N, CA and C of each residue as an Amber inpcrd file, in Angstrom:
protein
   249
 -56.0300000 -40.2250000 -32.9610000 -56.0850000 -41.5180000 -33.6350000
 -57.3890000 -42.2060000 -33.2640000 -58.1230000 -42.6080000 -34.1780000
 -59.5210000 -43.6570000 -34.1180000 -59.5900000 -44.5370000 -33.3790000
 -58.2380000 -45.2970000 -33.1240000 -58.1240000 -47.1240000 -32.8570000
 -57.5420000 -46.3220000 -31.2200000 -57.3630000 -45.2040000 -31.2350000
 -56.8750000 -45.1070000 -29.1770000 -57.4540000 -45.6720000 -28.3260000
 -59.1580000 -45.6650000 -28.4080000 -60.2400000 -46.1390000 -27.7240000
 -59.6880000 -47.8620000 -27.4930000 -59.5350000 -48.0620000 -28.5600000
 -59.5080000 -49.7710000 -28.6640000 -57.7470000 -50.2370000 -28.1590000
 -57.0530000 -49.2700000 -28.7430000 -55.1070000 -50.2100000 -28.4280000
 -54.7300000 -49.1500000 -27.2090000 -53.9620000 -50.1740000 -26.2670000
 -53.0230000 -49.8640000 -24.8030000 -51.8260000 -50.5540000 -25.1080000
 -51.0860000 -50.1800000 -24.2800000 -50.2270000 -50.9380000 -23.8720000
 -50.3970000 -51.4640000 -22.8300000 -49.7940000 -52.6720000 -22.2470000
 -49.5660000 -53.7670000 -21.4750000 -49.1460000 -53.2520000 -19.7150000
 -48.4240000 -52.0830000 -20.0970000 -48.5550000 -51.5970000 -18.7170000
 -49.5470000 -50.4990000 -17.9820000 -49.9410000 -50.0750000 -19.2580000
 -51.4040000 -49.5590000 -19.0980000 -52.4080000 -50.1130000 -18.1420000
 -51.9810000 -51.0680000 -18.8260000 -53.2050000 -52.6540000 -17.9750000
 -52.7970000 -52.6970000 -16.7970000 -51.6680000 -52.2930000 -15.9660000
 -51.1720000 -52.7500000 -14.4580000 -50.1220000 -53.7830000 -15.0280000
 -49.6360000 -54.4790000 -16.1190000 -48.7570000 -55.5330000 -16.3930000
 -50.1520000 -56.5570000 -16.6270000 -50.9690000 -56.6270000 -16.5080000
 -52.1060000 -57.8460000 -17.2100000 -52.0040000 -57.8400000 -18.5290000
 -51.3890000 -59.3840000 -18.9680000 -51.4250000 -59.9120000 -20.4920000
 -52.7420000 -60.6100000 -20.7280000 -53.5670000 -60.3370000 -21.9710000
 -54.2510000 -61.2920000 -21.9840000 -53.5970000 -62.4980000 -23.4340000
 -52.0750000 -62.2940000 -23.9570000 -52.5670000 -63.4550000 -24.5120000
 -50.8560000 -63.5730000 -24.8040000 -50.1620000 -64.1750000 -25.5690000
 -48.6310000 -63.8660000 -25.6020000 -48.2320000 -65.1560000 -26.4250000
 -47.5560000 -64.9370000 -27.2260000 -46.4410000 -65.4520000 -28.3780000
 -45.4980000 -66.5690000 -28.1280000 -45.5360000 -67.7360000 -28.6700000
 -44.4340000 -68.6640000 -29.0010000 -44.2550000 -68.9800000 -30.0710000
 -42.5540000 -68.0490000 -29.9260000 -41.6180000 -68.5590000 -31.1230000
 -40.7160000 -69.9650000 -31.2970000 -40.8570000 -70.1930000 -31.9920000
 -39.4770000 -71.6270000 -32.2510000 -38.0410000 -70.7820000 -32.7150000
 -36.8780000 -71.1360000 -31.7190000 -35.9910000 -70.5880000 -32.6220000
 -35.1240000 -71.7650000 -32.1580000 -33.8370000 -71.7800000 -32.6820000
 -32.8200000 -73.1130000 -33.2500000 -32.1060000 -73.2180000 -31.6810000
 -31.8180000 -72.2980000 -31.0940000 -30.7470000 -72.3420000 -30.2020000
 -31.1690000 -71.0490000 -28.5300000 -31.9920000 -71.6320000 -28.3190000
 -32.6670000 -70.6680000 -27.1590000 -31.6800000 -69.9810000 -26.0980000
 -30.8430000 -70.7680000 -25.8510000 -29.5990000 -70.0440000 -24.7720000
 -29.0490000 -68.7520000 -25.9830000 -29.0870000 -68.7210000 -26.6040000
 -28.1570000 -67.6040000 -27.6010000 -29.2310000 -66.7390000 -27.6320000
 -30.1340000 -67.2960000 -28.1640000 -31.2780000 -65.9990000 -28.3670000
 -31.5610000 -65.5770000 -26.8440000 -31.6620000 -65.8050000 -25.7420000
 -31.5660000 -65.8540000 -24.8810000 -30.6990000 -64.8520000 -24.2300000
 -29.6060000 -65.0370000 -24.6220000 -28.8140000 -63.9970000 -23.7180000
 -28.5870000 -62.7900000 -25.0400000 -28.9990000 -62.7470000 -26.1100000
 -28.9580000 -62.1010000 -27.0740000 -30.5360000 -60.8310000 -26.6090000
 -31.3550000 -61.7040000 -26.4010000 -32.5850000 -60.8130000 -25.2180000
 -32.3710000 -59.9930000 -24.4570000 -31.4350000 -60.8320000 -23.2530000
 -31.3550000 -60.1700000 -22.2900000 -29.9080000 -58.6220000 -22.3560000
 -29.2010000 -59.1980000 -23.1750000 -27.8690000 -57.9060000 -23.9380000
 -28.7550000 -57.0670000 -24.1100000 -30.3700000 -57.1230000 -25.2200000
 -30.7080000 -55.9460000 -25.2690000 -32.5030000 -55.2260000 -24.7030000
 -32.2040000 -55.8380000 -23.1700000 -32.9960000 -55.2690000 -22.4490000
 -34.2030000 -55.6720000 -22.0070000 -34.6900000 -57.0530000 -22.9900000
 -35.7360000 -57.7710000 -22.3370000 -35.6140000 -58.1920000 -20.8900000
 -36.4690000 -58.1350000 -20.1240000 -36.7480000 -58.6400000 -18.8970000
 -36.8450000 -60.1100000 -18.8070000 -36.1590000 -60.9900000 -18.4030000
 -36.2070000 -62.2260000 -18.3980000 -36.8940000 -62.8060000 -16.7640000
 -38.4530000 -63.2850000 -17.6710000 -39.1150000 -63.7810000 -16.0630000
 -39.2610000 -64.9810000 -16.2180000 -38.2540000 -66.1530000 -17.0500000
 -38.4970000 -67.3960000 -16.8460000 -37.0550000 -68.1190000 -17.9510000
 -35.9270000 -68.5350000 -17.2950000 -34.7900000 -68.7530000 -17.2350000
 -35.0560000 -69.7070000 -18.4510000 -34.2130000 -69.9660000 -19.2640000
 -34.1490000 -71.4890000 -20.1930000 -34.0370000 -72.5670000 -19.4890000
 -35.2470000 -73.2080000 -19.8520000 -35.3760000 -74.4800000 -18.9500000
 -35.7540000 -75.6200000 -19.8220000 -35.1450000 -77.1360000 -19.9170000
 -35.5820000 -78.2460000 -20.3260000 -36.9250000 -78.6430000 -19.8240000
 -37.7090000 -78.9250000 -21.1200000 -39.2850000 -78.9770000 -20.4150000
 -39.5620000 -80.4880000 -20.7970000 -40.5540000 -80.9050000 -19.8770000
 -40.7860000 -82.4760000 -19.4020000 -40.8700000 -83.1430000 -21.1190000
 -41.8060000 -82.0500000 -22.2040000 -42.5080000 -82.6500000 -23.4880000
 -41.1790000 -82.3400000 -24.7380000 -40.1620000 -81.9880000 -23.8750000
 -38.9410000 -81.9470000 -25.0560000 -38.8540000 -80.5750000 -25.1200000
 -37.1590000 -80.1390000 -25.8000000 -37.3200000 -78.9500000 -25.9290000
 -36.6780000 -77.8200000 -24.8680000 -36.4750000 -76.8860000 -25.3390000
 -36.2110000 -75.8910000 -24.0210000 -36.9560000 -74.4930000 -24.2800000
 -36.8790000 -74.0330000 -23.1440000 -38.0750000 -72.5720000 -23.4120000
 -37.3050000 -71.7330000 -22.1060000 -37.2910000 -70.1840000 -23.0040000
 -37.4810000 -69.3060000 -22.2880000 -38.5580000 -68.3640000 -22.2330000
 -38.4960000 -67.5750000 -21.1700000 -40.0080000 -66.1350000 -21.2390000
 -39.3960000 -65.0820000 -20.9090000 -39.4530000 -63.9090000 -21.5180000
 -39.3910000 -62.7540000 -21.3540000 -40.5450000 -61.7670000 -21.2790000
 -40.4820000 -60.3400000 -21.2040000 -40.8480000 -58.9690000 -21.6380000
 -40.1660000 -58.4840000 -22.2800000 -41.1780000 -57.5990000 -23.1300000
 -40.6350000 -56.5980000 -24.0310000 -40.4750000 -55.4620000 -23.3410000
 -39.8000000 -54.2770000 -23.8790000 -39.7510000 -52.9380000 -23.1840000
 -41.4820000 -52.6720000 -23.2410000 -42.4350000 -52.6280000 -23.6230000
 -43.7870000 -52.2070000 -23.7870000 -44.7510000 -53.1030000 -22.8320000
 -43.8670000 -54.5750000 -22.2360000 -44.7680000 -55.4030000 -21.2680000
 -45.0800000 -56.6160000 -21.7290000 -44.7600000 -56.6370000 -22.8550000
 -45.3910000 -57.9830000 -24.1070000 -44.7760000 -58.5740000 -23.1770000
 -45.8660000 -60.5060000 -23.1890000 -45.0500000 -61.6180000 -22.7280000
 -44.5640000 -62.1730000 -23.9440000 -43.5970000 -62.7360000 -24.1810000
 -43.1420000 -63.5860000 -25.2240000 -42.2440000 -65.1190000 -24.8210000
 -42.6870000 -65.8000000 -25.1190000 -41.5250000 -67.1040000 -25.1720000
 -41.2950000 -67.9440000 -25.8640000 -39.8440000 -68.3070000 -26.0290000
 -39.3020000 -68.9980000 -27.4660000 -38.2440000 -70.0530000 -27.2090000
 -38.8510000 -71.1410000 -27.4070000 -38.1620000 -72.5590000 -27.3390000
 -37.8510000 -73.1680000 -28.6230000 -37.7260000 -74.0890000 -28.0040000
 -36.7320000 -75.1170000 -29.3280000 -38.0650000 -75.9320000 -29.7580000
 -38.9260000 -76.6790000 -29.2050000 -39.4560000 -77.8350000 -29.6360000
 -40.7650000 -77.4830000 -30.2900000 -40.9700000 -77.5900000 -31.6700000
 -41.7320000 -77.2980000 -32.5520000 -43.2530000 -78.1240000 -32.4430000
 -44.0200000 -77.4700000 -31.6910000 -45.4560000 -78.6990000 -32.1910000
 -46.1440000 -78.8960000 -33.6710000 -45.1440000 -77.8100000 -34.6850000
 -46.2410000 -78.1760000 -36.0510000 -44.9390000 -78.0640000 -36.7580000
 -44.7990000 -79.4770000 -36.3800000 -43.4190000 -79.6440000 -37.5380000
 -43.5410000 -79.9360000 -39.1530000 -42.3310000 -79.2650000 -39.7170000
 -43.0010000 -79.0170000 -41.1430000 -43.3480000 -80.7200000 -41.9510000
 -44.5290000 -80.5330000 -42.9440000 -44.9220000 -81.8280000 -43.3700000
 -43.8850000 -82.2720000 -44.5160000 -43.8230000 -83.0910000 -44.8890000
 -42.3520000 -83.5510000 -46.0170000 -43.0610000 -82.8900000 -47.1070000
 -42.4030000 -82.7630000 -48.2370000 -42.8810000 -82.2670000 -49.4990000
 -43.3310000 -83.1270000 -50.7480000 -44.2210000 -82.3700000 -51.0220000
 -44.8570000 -83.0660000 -52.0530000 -44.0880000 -83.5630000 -53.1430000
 -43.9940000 -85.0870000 -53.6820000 -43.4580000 -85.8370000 -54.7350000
 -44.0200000 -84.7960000 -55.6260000 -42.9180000 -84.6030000 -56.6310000
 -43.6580000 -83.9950000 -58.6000000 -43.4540000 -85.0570000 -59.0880000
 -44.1280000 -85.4540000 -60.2290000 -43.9960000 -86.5170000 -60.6990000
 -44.2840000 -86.2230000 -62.4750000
């Protein structure tokens, strides 16, 4: 494959992320233990955070960091009047 030179995986690296994902989802304790049922590594518990909101962090089986809270910073804009 061409792109081998250029793509690793995450444990390749020793576990060094350089960059990682936040999702918004509705109900973080569910998704949450819905994670951990199927095998994500949970390295940061659901926690109420000071700016609103709750957040957890995991791994993926491949090393990915990922974390997905409740509190949306680009909340959707109202919709445009038709007129």
């Amino acid at each position: 494959d061409h792109l081998g030179q250029w793509l690793g995986t995450v444990r390749e690296t020793e576990g060094r992320n350089t960059m990682s994902s936040y999702l918004v989802v509705d109900d973080v304790d569910a998704h949450h233990d819905r994670a951990r049922s199927t095998g994500a590594e949970i390295v940061y518990e659901p926690t109420d955070q000071d700016y609103g909101g709750r957040l957890y962090s995991c791994l993926d089986p491949e090393g990915n960091l990922w974390h997905f809270g409740s509190y949306d910073p680009w909340p959707a804009a109202p919709a445009a009047e038709h007129g």
